Structure formats: structure tokens, C-alpha cells
Coordinates of C-alpha atoms in Angstrom, one line a residue:
M239 CA 180.1 19.3 42.9
N240 CA 179.3 18.4 39.2
Q241 CA 182.2 20.5 38.2
Q242 CA 184.5 18.7 40.7
I243 CA 183.3 15.3 39.3
E244 CA 183.8 16.4 35.7
N245 CA 187.4 17.5 36.5
L246 CA 188.2 14.2 38.2
E247 CA 186.9 12.3 35.2
N248 CA 188.8 14.5 32.9
K249 CA 192.0 14.0 34.8
A250 CA 191.4 10.2 34.8
R251 CA 190.7 10.1 31.1
L252 CA 193.9 12.1 30.2
L253 CA 196.1 10.1 32.6
A254 CA 194.7 6.9 31.2
K255 CA 195.7 8.1 27.8
L256 CA 199.1 9.1 29.0
G257 CA 199.5 5.5 30.4
A258 CA 198.5 4.0 27.1
G259 CA 200.9 6.3 25.2
A260 CA 198.2 7.9 23.3
L261 CA 198.3 11.5 24.7
T262 CA 198.6 14.3 22.1
P263 CA 200.7 17.4 22.7
D264 CA 197.7 19.5 23.4
E265 CA 196.2 17.0 25.8
L266 CA 199.6 16.7 27.6
R267 CA 199.5 20.6 28.1
Q268 CA 196.0 20.3 29.4
L269 CA 196.9 17.5 31.8
D270 CA 199.8 19.3 33.1
A271 CA 197.6 22.3 33.8
L272 CA 195.0 20.2 35.5
M273 CA 197.6 18.5 37.7
S274 CA 199.8 21.4 38.4
E275 CA 198.8 21.7 42.0
D276 CA 198.5 18.0 42.7
A277 CA 201.6 16.6 44.5
R278 CA 200.8 13.1 43.4
Y279 CA 201.3 13.8 39.7
E280 CA 204.7 12.5 39.3
D281 CA 203.9 9.5 41.5
I282 CA 200.9 8.6 39.4
K283 CA 202.8 8.9 36.3
K284 CA 205.5 6.5 37.7
R285 CA 202.8 4.1 38.7
L286 CA 201.3 4.2 35.2
G287 CA 204.7 3.2 33.8
D288 CA 204.7 0.1 36.0
A289 CA 203.2 -2.6 33.8
A290 CA 203.0 -5.1 36.6
F291 CA 201.1 -2.8 38.9
V292 CA 198.7 -1.5 36.2
G293 CA 198.0 -5.0 35.1
S294 CA 197.4 -6.3 38.6
E295 CA 195.0 -3.5 39.4
L296 CA 193.1 -4.0 36.1
A297 CA 192.8 -7.8 36.9
A298 CA 191.6 -7.0 40.4
M299 CA 189.0 -4.5 39.2
Q300 CA 187.8 -6.1 35.9
Q301 CA 188.6 -9.7 36.5
I302 CA 190.4 -9.8 33.2
D303 CA 193.9 -10.9 32.2
G304 CA 195.2 -7.4 33.0
R305 CA 199.0 -8.1 32.5
K306 CA 198.5 -9.8 29.1
A307 CA 196.1 -6.9 28.0
W308 CA 198.6 -4.4 29.1
A309 CA 201.5 -6.2 27.5
D310 CA 199.5 -6.6 24.3
M311 CA 198.5 -3.0 24.2
Q312 CA 202.2 -1.8 24.8
Q313 CA 203.4 -4.0 22.0
R314 CA 200.8 -2.9 19.3
I315 CA 201.6 0.8 20.2
A316 CA 205.2 0.3 20.0
S317 CA 204.8 -1.3 16.6
E318 CA 202.9 1.9 15.3
G319 CA 205.2 4.5 16.7
G320 CA 204.7 8.3 16.1
S321 CA 202.0 10.5 17.8
G322 CA 199.3 12.9 16.7
Q323 CA 196.8 11.3 14.4
R324 CA 198.2 7.9 15.1
S325 CA 197.5 8.5 18.8
A326 CA 193.8 8.9 18.0
R327 CA 194.1 5.7 16.2
R328 CA 195.6 3.9 19.2
I329 CA 192.6 5.0 21.3
R330 CA 190.2 3.6 18.8
L331 CA 192.1 0.3 18.9
F332 CA 191.9 0.0 22.7
P333 CA 188.8 2.0 23.9
H334 CA 187.6 -0.4 26.5
L335 CA 191.2 -0.9 27.9
V336 CA 191.7 2.8 28.3
K337 CA 188.4 3.2 30.0
R338 CA 189.5 0.5 32.4
I339 CA 192.8 2.3 33.1
A340 CA 190.9 5.5 33.7
A341 CA 188.8 3.7 36.2
V342 CA 192.0 2.7 38.0
V343 CA 193.3 6.2 37.8
L344 CA 190.1 7.5 39.2
L345 CA 190.5 5.5 42.3
F346 CA 194.0 7.0 42.6
L347 CA 192.7 10.5 42.5
L348 CA 189.9 9.8 44.9
G349 CA 192.4 8.2 47.3
G350 CA 190.6 4.9 47.3
A351 CA 191.7 1.5 48.6
C352 CA 193.1 0.5 45.3
W353 CA 196.0 3.0 45.6
Y354 CA 197.0 2.1 49.1
H355 CA 196.6 -1.5 48.8
H356 CA 199.4 -1.7 46.3
D357 CA 202.4 -3.6 47.5
Y358 CA 204.6 -0.6 47.2
T359 CA 203.2 1.2 50.2
R360 CA 201.5 -1.8 52.1
V361 CA 203.2 -3.0 55.3
T362 CA 202.7 -6.7 55.9
P363 CA 203.5 -8.0 59.4
P364 CA 205.5 -11.2 59.6
M365 CA 203.8 -14.5 59.8
I366 CA 204.2 -15.7 63.5
T367 CA 203.9 -19.4 63.7
E368 CA 202.4 -21.3 66.5
E369 CA 205.9 -22.6 67.5
V370 CA 207.1 -19.0 67.8
E371 CA 204.0 -18.1 69.9
L372 CA 204.6 -21.2 72.1
A373 CA 208.3 -20.2 72.6
M374 CA 207.3 -16.7 73.7
K375 CA 204.8 -18.2 76.1
E376 CA 207.2 -20.7 77.6
S377 CA 210.0 -18.1 77.8
R378 CA 207.8 -15.7 79.8
E379 CA 206.3 -18.5 82.1
S380 CA 209.8 -19.9 82.8
G381 CA 211.1 -16.6 83.9
H382 CA 213.7 -16.3 81.0
M383 CA 212.1 -13.3 79.3
A384 CA 213.4 -10.2 80.9
A385 CA 215.5 -7.1 80.0
N386 CA 216.3 -3.6 81.0
V387 CA 214.1 -1.3 78.8
E388 CA 215.1 2.4 78.7
A389 CA 213.6 5.4 77.0
I390 CA 216.3 7.4 75.4
T391 CA 215.9 11.3 74.9
A392 CA 218.5 14.1 74.6
Q393 CA 218.2 14.4 78.4
H394 CA 219.2 10.8 79.1
P395 CA 222.3 10.4 81.1
S396 CA 223.8 8.1 78.4
P397 CA 222.4 9.4 75.1
I398 CA 223.5 8.5 71.5
T399 CA 226.8 10.2 71.2
Q400 CA 228.7 11.6 68.2
E401 CA 231.2 8.8 68.5
V402 CA 228.5 6.1 68.5
R403 CA 227.0 7.7 65.5
Q404 CA 230.1 7.4 63.6
L405 CA 230.9 3.8 64.8
Y406 CA 227.4 2.5 63.9
H407 CA 227.1 4.6 60.6
V408 CA 224.2 6.7 61.9
D409 CA 223.3 9.6 59.6
D410 CA 221.5 12.8 60.5
Q411 CA 218.0 11.4 59.6
F412 CA 218.5 8.3 61.7
A413 CA 219.9 10.3 64.5
E414 CA 216.7 12.5 64.4
Q415 CA 214.6 9.5 64.9
L416 CA 216.7 8.3 67.7
A417 CA 215.8 11.5 69.6
E418 CA 213.0 9.4 70.9
A419 CA 214.0 5.8 71.2
K420 CA 214.2 2.6 73.2
R421 CA 217.2 0.8 74.3
I422 CA 216.7 -2.9 75.3
T423 CA 219.5 -4.7 77.2
T424 CA 219.1 -8.4 78.1
Y425 CA 220.7 -10.0 81.1
Q426 CA 223.3 -12.8 81.3
D427 CA 220.6 -15.6 81.6
K428 CA 217.7 -13.8 79.9
E429 CA 216.2 -13.2 76.4
Y430 CA 213.5 -10.8 75.3
W431 CA 211.1 -10.5 72.5
V432 CA 210.1 -7.0 71.2
T433 CA 207.5 -6.0 68.5
L434 CA 208.6 -2.8 66.8
D435 CA 206.5 0.1 65.4
D436 CA 206.0 -1.5 61.9
G437 CA 205.2 -5.0 63.3
T438 CA 208.7 -6.5 63.0
L439 CA 209.3 -9.0 65.7
V440 CA 212.8 -9.2 67.2
H441 CA 214.0 -12.0 69.4
L442 CA 217.1 -10.9 71.5
N443 CA 219.4 -13.4 73.2
N444 CA 221.1 -13.0 76.4
N445 CA 223.8 -10.2 76.7
S446 CA 222.4 -8.3 73.7
R447 CA 221.2 -4.9 73.1
L448 CA 218.9 -3.1 70.7
I449 CA 218.2 0.6 70.0
Y450 CA 215.3 1.5 67.9
P451 CA 213.1 4.6 67.4
E452 CA 209.7 4.7 69.1
R453 CA 208.2 5.5 65.8
F454 CA 209.5 4.7 62.3
G455 CA 209.3 7.6 59.8
D456 CA 210.3 7.4 56.1
R457 CA 212.9 4.7 57.0
R458 CA 213.3 1.8 59.4
D459 CA 216.7 1.6 61.2
V460 CA 217.9 -0.1 64.4
I461 CA 221.3 -0.7 66.2
L462 CA 222.2 -4.1 67.3
D463 CA 224.9 -5.4 69.7
G464 CA 224.9 -9.1 70.4
E465 CA 222.6 -11.9 69.1
A466 CA 219.1 -11.6 67.6
Y467 CA 216.5 -13.3 65.3
F468 CA 214.7 -10.8 63.1
M469 CA 211.2 -11.4 61.6
V470 CA 210.8 -8.3 59.5
A471 CA 207.5 -6.7 58.4
K472 CA 207.3 -6.4 54.5
D473 CA 207.5 -2.9 53.3
K474 CA 208.8 -2.2 49.8
S475 CA 208.8 1.5 50.2
R476 CA 211.0 1.4 53.3
Q477 CA 214.3 -0.6 53.8
F478 CA 214.8 -2.2 57.2
V479 CA 218.4 -1.6 58.2
V480 CA 220.3 -3.2 61.1
H481 CA 223.4 -1.1 62.0
T482 CA 226.3 -3.1 63.6
L483 CA 230.0 -2.1 64.2
Q484 CA 231.0 -4.2 61.1
G485 CA 228.5 -2.6 58.7
E486 CA 224.8 -2.5 57.7
I487 CA 222.3 -5.3 57.0
R488 CA 219.7 -4.1 54.6
V489 CA 216.3 -6.0 54.6
Y490 CA 213.1 -6.4 52.7
G491 CA 210.6 -8.4 54.5
T492 CA 212.5 -11.4 55.6
E493 CA 213.8 -13.7 58.4
F494 CA 217.4 -13.8 59.5
W495 CA 219.6 -14.4 62.4
V496 CA 222.5 -12.1 63.3
K497 CA 225.3 -12.1 65.9
T498 CA 227.8 -9.3 66.5
D499 CA 230.9 -10.0 68.4
Y500 CA 233.2 -7.2 69.7
K501 CA 236.5 -6.9 71.7
A502 CA 236.2 -5.8 75.2
T503 CA 237.9 -2.4 74.3
A504 CA 235.4 -1.5 71.6
P505 CA 232.9 1.4 72.4
R506 CA 229.4 0.1 72.7
A507 CA 226.2 1.9 71.7
T508 CA 224.7 1.1 75.1
E509 CA 227.4 1.8 77.5
D510 CA 228.9 4.9 79.2
A511 CA 232.1 3.8 77.4
A512 CA 230.5 5.0 74.2
A513 CA 231.1 8.6 75.4
G514 CA 234.8 8.1 74.3
E515 CA 236.4 6.5 77.3
A516 CA 237.2 3.2 75.4
T517 CA 238.6 2.7 72.0
G518 CA 239.3 -0.3 69.9
Q519 CA 238.3 -2.4 66.8
A520 CA 235.1 -4.3 66.5
G521 CA 235.3 -8.1 66.3
E522 CA 232.9 -9.8 63.8
T523 CA 229.4 -9.8 62.6
V524 CA 227.8 -13.1 61.5
V525 CA 224.4 -13.1 59.5
A526 CA 222.4 -16.2 58.5
L527 CA 219.5 -15.7 56.1
V528 CA 216.6 -18.1 56.6
R529 CA 214.2 -16.6 54.0
G530 CA 213.8 -13.6 51.8
T531 CA 216.7 -11.3 50.7
I532 CA 219.2 -9.3 52.5
G533 CA 222.3 -7.5 51.7
F534 CA 225.4 -6.7 54.0
T535 CA 227.4 -3.5 53.4
P536 CA 230.7 -3.2 55.3
A537 CA 231.8 0.2 56.5
D538 CA 234.1 0.8 53.6
G539 CA 233.0 -1.8 50.9
R540 CA 230.3 -2.9 48.5
E541 CA 227.0 -4.5 49.4
Q542 CA 227.1 -8.3 49.4
M543 CA 223.8 -10.0 48.7
L544 CA 222.7 -13.3 50.5
R545 CA 220.3 -15.9 49.4
P546 CA 218.4 -18.3 51.9
G547 CA 220.7 -20.9 53.4
Q548 CA 223.8 -18.6 53.2
E549 CA 225.9 -17.3 56.1
L550 CA 228.0 -14.2 56.0
T551 CA 231.0 -13.4 58.4
A552 CA 232.4 -9.9 58.3
V553 CA 235.7 -9.1 59.9
N554 CA 237.4 -5.7 59.4
S555 CA 235.4 -5.2 56.0
Q556 CA 236.5 -8.7 54.9
L557 CA 233.5 -10.8 53.9
T558 CA 233.2 -14.6 53.7
V559 CA 230.0 -16.2 52.4
T560 CA 229.3 -20.0 53.1
D561 CA 226.3 -22.3 52.6
V562 CA 224.7 -23.4 55.9
D563 CA 221.9 -25.4 57.4
T564 CA 219.5 -22.8 59.0
T565 CA 217.8 -25.2 61.2
P566 CA 219.8 -24.4 64.3
Y567 CA 218.8 -20.7 64.0
T568 CA 215.1 -21.3 63.5
A569 CA 215.1 -23.9 66.2
W570 CA 216.6 -21.4 68.7
N571 CA 214.0 -19.0 67.7
T572 CA 211.2 -21.5 68.6
G573 CA 212.8 -22.5 72.0
L574 CA 215.3 -25.2 71.2
F575 CA 219.1 -25.7 71.8
V576 CA 220.4 -27.5 68.7
F577 CA 223.7 -29.2 68.9
E578 CA 225.5 -30.9 66.1
N579 CA 228.6 -32.9 66.9
S580 CA 229.3 -30.4 69.7
T581 CA 232.0 -31.0 72.4
L582 CA 230.7 -31.4 75.9
E583 CA 232.7 -28.5 77.0
H584 CA 231.0 -26.2 74.4
L585 CA 227.6 -27.6 75.4
M586 CA 228.2 -27.0 79.1
D587 CA 229.4 -23.4 78.5
V588 CA 226.2 -22.7 76.6
L589 CA 224.0 -24.1 79.4
A590 CA 226.1 -22.4 82.1
Q591 CA 225.4 -19.0 80.6
W592 CA 221.8 -19.7 80.0
Y593 CA 221.2 -20.8 83.6
D594 CA 223.5 -18.3 85.1
I595 CA 226.0 -20.9 86.4
K596 CA 229.3 -19.4 87.3
K597 CA 231.7 -22.1 86.6
V598 CA 232.1 -25.5 85.1
N599 CA 234.8 -28.0 86.4
Y600 CA 235.9 -31.4 85.0
T601 CA 237.5 -34.2 87.0
D602 CA 239.3 -35.2 83.7
D603 CA 240.1 -33.1 80.7
K604 CA 239.2 -35.9 78.5
L605 CA 235.5 -35.3 79.4
R606 CA 235.6 -31.9 77.6
K607 CA 236.1 -33.6 74.2
I608 CA 233.1 -35.9 74.4
H609 CA 230.7 -35.1 71.5
F610 CA 227.0 -34.5 71.7
T611 CA 224.3 -34.3 68.9
G612 CA 220.7 -33.4 69.8
N613 CA 218.0 -30.9 70.7
L614 CA 217.4 -29.7 74.0
K615 CA 214.2 -27.6 75.3
R616 CA 215.6 -24.2 76.4
Y617 CA 212.8 -23.6 78.8
G618 CA 213.0 -26.7 81.0
S619 CA 214.7 -26.8 84.3
A620 CA 218.5 -27.1 84.6
E621 CA 218.1 -30.4 86.4
R622 CA 216.0 -32.0 83.7
I623 CA 218.5 -30.9 81.0
M624 CA 221.4 -32.1 83.0
K625 CA 219.8 -35.6 83.4
A626 CA 219.3 -35.9 79.6
I627 CA 223.0 -35.0 79.1
M628 CA 224.1 -37.5 81.7
M629 CA 222.3 -40.2 79.9
A630 CA 223.4 -39.3 76.5
C631 CA 227.2 -38.8 77.3
E632 CA 227.4 -41.3 80.1
V633 CA 228.8 -38.8 82.6
K634 CA 227.9 -37.5 86.1
I635 CA 227.0 -33.9 86.6
V636 CA 226.5 -32.3 90.0
L637 CA 225.6 -28.6 90.8
Q638 CA 227.3 -27.3 93.8
N639 CA 227.1 -23.6 94.8
D640 CA 226.7 -22.2 91.4
T641 CA 229.4 -24.6 90.0
L642 CA 228.9 -27.6 87.8
L643 CA 231.2 -30.6 88.4
V644 CA 231.5 -33.0 85.6
S645 CA 232.9 -36.5 86.3
N646 CA 232.9 -40.2 85.0

């Protein structure tokens, strides 16, 4: 036991000197020999080269200004240059700091919390606000939360085909994860919330489909058709990638809304047509970033980065980025319809789809052009919402046999 402790301390001391730039050639050979069978060696050396990381760990352990101490040490070492005897001088200049770095390294070698607490490997679930929690509750209680949830395996009657892999840019590693996956398909008048393996929360709108692995491995990839709001868990060591027909959305802990539109002839990742019975070109993908950072990579183009408050539209690898107000997207995620100078026709089409109303008729085409601005609760009854619209637009709305009749 004493020999094991001595070896650990010796490793920590040498690694600390390596991080301080004060290791002699003989000591480097000794360190290489001691760490030859340790798979973490290269990773530890990489961490010790990350000034921000070492500084933050020193500050946490010693309650000192670790970043400044590290920066000062690096600057003074760089000003001296050379190795050998000067290396010994460096250690004399910074004996206490090297000891502190050694303490950090020792925790690495022991596999302590300090190593795994680092942001590089920590997974931080998204912050779920009270508004989102309430929206989920009201959606469930109002009967609007429902979907067809399937487990996909190689024996599934409609598995992930080779054509689908090509259309959605699924490589071999992602395909291997999809050997055990889930496929969620929402109905015409329903939505669905799902929490993925890493804690990411996805809000699927009606007529949308999501395919995702039961368990994420070294990466986090999903396939989306339709409309969804993503609240992605933060994990710097693994990108979160949303595969669409138009390209890939790469994410690092953020919130964004995305909608993919497709032509009726395009193969779907979630239909039997994906086996090759249907062909065609995808329509468009629209992404709006609420917070964080994302990048969109078209099938045959370069990645386009977005900042919060920007919306990207992708059509046949042609990208357009505009500044937008993200309020309608966050409002939708918390249970509201937000209409800004919308025509009554558009408003009624949205509500008809949400409440599964088959048709909307107008006694006068001029009524279609009436404009409406306002917020409507998505989980109220259809009758209550229609009353609010009648008062605001000064029209009469009657529901007869799954058909809405709008008149003066």
C-alpha cells in the first residue's frame, strides 16, 4: 500500500512539473515509464495544457486566484526559456504552486470528483421553467399530449433503411446506435414532450416525428421530421446533432426551434415509403435560435453559425439568415399561440388543425383578409378561443359537423 501511495505521489509530482514546464529530460523519461500503462496519460497532459481548467481547479481547491497564478507562472517561465538547470530554478521560483498543481493531478489519478466535475465531461440538464412545467401539465390534462411511440429494432417491419440513412446523413456509428431506437409520431391534433437519455427535453408539435437512440453513446444524434422545440442538455464532450433532410443542426447546450417542411413525394424516415417506393426533393428547414450556439451544415456546404435571435432557412443547400423576434417560439413552447398581424384565414387554419376541424368556410372572401394580433392559450376549449376571436375580429363563427363557418 505504501509503495502504491508513493507511486501516485511521484506521478503527481512529475505531472505537475510537466504542467509547469519544469520537467528535465531524465524526469520526462521517468514519467513516461510510470505512465506507460495508464490510458489517461495523454488526456491528463492535455488537461494540464488548458490554463483555464487548471486555474479553475486550483481556485476551487486552494481558494486562490488560480487563473492569475497560472498565467503569471507561464509568463515567467516563458521569459526564461531553456531547460535543464533553468528548469530546477523554475521549481524554486514556484514551489507552492507546483505543489498545488500536484494536488490537482493527484485527484485526477485517484479518479476523484475534481476530474469528473470539469465542464468538459459534465452533463448539465436544461433548466425547465415553471411556465414549461405548467404547459406540459395543461397539455396532458387537456388531452393534447399524445403520440404513437414505437421501439425500432432490426426486426421492426419498418426499420431504418439504407435510403433513409443516405437522405438523413446517417453514418455507420449513428446507424449502430439506431439499432435500438424509439420513433415518436404525433397525431394531427396532438403534441408530445419527451426527455431523452441525456436529459434533453424535446417538444414535438402535431404531425411531427422524432427518431432517437434508446441510449446515447459517444455522440448524441436524432432525426426530425416536422416541428419541435429543443432544450438541449449541456455536454461539451458530445455534440447534439439534429438530422433533417436539408442538413444537420449541431448544438452545444442550448434552446432552439426547428421546422422541417417536405414535399409529399419525398421519402420519410418514419414511413414505409422510406423503403424506396417514393422519391423527390426535400422542401425546407427553418431554425430559430433562442439562446446558446448552433451551426447548420447543409448536405453539400459549409457550416453556418447562428447567434441568439437569428433564424436560418435552408432550401436545396441555399441558406438565408435573418434577425427575428423569438418570442413566438418560446411562447409556443409554454402553451400559447402568438399571432402578429396575422390574417384571419391563417389564424383559422392553425386552430382548425390543432382542434382537428376538417374545414373552414367563409360567407365572404373579404373575411379571410381581416388581421389579428394577440396571444391565445393553446389548451383552452375551441369554443372559448372562438369567442375571443369573434370579439376581436367582429365576426361570427359557428361549428357545424366538423366545419367552421365564418360570417359577418
